[in-house]
XYZ file of C-alpha atoms in Angstrom:
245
model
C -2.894 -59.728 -0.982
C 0.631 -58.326 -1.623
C -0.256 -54.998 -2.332
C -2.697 -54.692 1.155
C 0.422 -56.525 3.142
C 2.583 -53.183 1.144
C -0.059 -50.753 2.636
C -0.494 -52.175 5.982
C 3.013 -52.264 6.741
C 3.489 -48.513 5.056
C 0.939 -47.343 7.648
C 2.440 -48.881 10.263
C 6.056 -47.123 9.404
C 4.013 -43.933 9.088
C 2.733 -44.769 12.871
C 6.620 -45.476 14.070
C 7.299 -41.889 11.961
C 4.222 -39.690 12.853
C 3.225 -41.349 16.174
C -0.024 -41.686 15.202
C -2.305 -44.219 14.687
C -3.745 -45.717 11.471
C -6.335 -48.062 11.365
C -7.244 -47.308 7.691
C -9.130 -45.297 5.107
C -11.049 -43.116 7.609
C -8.520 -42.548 10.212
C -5.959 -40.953 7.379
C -8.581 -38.638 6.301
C -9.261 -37.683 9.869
C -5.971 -36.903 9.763
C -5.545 -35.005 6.371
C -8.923 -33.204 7.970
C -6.523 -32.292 10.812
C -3.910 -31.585 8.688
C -5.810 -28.951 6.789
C -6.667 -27.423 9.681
C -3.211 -26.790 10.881
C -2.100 -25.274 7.974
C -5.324 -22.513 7.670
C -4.654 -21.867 11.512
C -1.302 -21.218 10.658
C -1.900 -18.811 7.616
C -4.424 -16.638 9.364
C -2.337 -16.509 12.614
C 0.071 -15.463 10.500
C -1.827 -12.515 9.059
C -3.019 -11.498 12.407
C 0.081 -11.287 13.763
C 0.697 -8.849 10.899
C -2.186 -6.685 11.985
C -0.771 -6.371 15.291
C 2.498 -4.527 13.906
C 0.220 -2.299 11.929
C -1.968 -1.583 14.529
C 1.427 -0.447 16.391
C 2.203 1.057 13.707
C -0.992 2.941 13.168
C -0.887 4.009 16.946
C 2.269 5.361 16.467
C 0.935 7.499 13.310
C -1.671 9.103 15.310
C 0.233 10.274 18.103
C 2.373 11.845 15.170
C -0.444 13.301 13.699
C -1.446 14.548 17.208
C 1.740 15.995 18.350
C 3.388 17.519 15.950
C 0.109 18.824 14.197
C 1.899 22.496 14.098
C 4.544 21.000 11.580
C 2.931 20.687 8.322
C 5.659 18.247 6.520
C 5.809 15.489 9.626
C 1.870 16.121 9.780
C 1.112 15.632 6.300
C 4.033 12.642 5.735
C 1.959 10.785 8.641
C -1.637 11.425 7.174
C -0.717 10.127 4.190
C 0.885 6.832 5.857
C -2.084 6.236 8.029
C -4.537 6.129 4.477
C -1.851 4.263 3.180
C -1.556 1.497 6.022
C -5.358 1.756 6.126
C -5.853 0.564 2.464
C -3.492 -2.421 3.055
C -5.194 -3.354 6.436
C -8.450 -3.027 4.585
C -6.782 -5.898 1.800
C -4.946 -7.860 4.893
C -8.539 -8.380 6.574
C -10.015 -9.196 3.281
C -7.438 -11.678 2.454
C -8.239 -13.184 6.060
C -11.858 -13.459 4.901
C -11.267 -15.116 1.733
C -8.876 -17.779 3.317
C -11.383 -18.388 6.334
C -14.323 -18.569 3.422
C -12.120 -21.065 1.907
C -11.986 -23.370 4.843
C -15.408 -22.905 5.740
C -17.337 -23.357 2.028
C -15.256 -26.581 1.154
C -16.550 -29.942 2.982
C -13.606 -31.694 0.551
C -10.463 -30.909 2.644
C -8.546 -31.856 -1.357
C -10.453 -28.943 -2.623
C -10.200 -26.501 0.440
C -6.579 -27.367 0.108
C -6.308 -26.565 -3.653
C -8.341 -23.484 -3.886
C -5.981 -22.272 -0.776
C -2.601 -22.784 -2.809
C -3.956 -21.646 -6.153
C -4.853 -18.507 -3.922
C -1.697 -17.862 -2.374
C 0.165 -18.474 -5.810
C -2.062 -15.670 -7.497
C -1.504 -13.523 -4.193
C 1.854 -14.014 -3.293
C 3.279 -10.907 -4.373
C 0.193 -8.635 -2.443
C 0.724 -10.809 0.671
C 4.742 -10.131 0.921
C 4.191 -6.285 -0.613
C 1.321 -6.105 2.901
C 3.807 -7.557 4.809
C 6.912 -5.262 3.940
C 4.526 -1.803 4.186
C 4.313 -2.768 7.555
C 8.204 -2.534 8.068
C 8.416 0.459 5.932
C 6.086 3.004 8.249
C 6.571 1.431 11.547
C 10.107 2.519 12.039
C 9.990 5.612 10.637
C 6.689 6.625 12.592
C 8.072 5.092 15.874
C 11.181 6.796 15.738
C 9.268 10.122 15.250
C 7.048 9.434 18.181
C 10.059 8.248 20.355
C 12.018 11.911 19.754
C 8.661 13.783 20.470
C 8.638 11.885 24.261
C 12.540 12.832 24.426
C 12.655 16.556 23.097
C 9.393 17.429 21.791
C 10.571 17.736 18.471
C 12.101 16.001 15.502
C 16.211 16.148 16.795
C 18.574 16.430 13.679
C 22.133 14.293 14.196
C 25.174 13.519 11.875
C 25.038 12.561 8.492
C 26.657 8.989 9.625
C 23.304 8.542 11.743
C 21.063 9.159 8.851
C 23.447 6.845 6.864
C 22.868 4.014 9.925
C 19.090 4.974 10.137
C 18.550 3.990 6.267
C 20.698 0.738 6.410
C 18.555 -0.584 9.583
C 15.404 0.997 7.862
C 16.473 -1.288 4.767
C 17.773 -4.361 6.742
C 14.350 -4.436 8.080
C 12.472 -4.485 4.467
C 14.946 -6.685 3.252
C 14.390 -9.127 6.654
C 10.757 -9.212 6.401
C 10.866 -10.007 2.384
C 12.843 -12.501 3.005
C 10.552 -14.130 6.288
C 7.365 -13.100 4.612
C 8.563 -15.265 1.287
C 10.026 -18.135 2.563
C 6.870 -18.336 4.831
C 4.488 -18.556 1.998
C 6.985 -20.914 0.510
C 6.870 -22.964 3.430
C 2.589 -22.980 3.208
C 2.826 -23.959 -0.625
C 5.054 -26.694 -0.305
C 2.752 -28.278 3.145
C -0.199 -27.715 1.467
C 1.110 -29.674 -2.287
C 2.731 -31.922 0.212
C -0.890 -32.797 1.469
C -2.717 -32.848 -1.506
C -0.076 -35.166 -3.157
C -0.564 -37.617 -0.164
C -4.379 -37.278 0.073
C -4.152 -38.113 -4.042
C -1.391 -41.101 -3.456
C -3.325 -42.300 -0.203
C 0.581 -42.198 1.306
C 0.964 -40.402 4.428
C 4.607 -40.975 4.198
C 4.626 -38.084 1.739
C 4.852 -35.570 5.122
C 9.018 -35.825 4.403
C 11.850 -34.784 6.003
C 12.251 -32.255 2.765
C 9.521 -30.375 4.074
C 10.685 -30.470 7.979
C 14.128 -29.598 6.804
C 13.453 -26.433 4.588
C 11.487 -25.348 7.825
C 14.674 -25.798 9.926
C 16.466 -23.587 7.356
C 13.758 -20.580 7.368
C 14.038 -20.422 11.458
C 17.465 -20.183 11.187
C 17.938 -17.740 8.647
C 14.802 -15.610 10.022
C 16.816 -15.987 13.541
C 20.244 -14.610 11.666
C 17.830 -11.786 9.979
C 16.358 -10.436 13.323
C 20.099 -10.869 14.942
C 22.011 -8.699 11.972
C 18.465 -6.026 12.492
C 19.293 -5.871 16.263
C 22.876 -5.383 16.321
C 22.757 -2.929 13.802
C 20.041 -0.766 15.671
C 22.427 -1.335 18.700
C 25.197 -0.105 16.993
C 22.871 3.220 15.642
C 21.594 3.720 19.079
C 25.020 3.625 20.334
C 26.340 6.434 17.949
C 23.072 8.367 18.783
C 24.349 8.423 22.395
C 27.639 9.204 21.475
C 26.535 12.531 19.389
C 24.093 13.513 22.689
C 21.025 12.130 20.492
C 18.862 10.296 22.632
């Protein structure tokens, strides 16, 4: 009798907590259900959001490809970047299958949720690697594209602006890395988070650790994209000042 009195009332806190209601067995794993769900929605927004900056970024290729087809170095440079950004769309939309396949083939939301962080564990390194290519020929292939609209050509400027070009092109690598990781960190630790509760049967398991590490990746992503900005300011500004741009 003690021990159901010890789980009633740790249901109720988790009501105060969550704002959700418990009634018992059922209604938590209608909730773990739900919380499953988040977290796969999550994941595979997050990957399509990824295939929106290549698909910029293989837009961007093209029209290099296009326009300066009578210069062999840009035109080759951006073939070989498109088959390049191709091959690691190709893996991005297979890794959306697989993760999709995962929440669709598993009726246990314990074993959905296993098989999905054993997956991103084995993965990680592909996932952040997909993520950063993205960073690496988007600039590069923009910036190209945005001096063919301005002067029809590449335009040459000081050394100090090739020096400013390579920090922002490396502040952005470094900047997604650094999102891209603690992102997938973020997933790993929800989804052990949920399997440890759905094994304990305690819902208070959904901590403020969890919440709080969160809090910490917005702000430093925030600080990341801040740094990225003011630098390009700061490049575009000296670009301006040498009659570039």
């Amino acid at each position: 009798m003690m021990e159901d009195k010890k789980l009633k009332d740790m249901w109720t806190q988790m009501n105060n907590y969550l704002n959700f209601p418990f009634y018992g067995i059922e209604n938590i794993e209608k909730f773990l259900e739900r919380k499953s769900s988040s977290i796969f929605t999550k994941i595979k927004s997050n990957i399509r959001t990824v295939f929106v900056f290549q698909t910029l970024g293989i837009l961007f290729l093209i029209m290099d490809i296009v326009f300066y087809y009578p210069d062999l170095y840009i035109f080759s440079l951006s073939v070989a970047a498109l088959l390049v950004l191709l091959v690691i769309i190709k893996y991005e939309f297979d890794t959306l299958q697989t993760i999709s396949n995962l929440q669709k083939t598993n009726k246990n939301v314990q074993e959905s949720l296993n098989e999905l962080h054993d997956f991103i564990l084995r993965n990680k390194l592909k996932m952040v690697l997909s993520y950063i290519s993205t960073n690496v020929f988007i600039f590069p292939a923009g910036l190209i594209f945005y001096f063919f609209l301005l002067y029809g050509q590449i335009k040459l400027f000081p050394i100090f602006g090739y020096i400013v070009f390579g920090i922002i092109h490396l502040l952005m690598i470094i900047g997604a890395f650094i999102i891209q990781n603690s992102q997938l960190d973020f997933h790993q630790q929800h989804i052990k988070a949920c399997i440890e509760d759905f094994d304990d049967q305690e819902k208070m398991l959904l901590s403020n650790r969890i919440e709080e590490k969160q809090k910490q990746d917005v702000r430093l992503k925030i600080m990341v994209i801040a740094i990225i900005l003011i630098v390009l300011i700061v490049f575009i500004a000296i670009l301006k000042k040498n009659g570039v741009g």
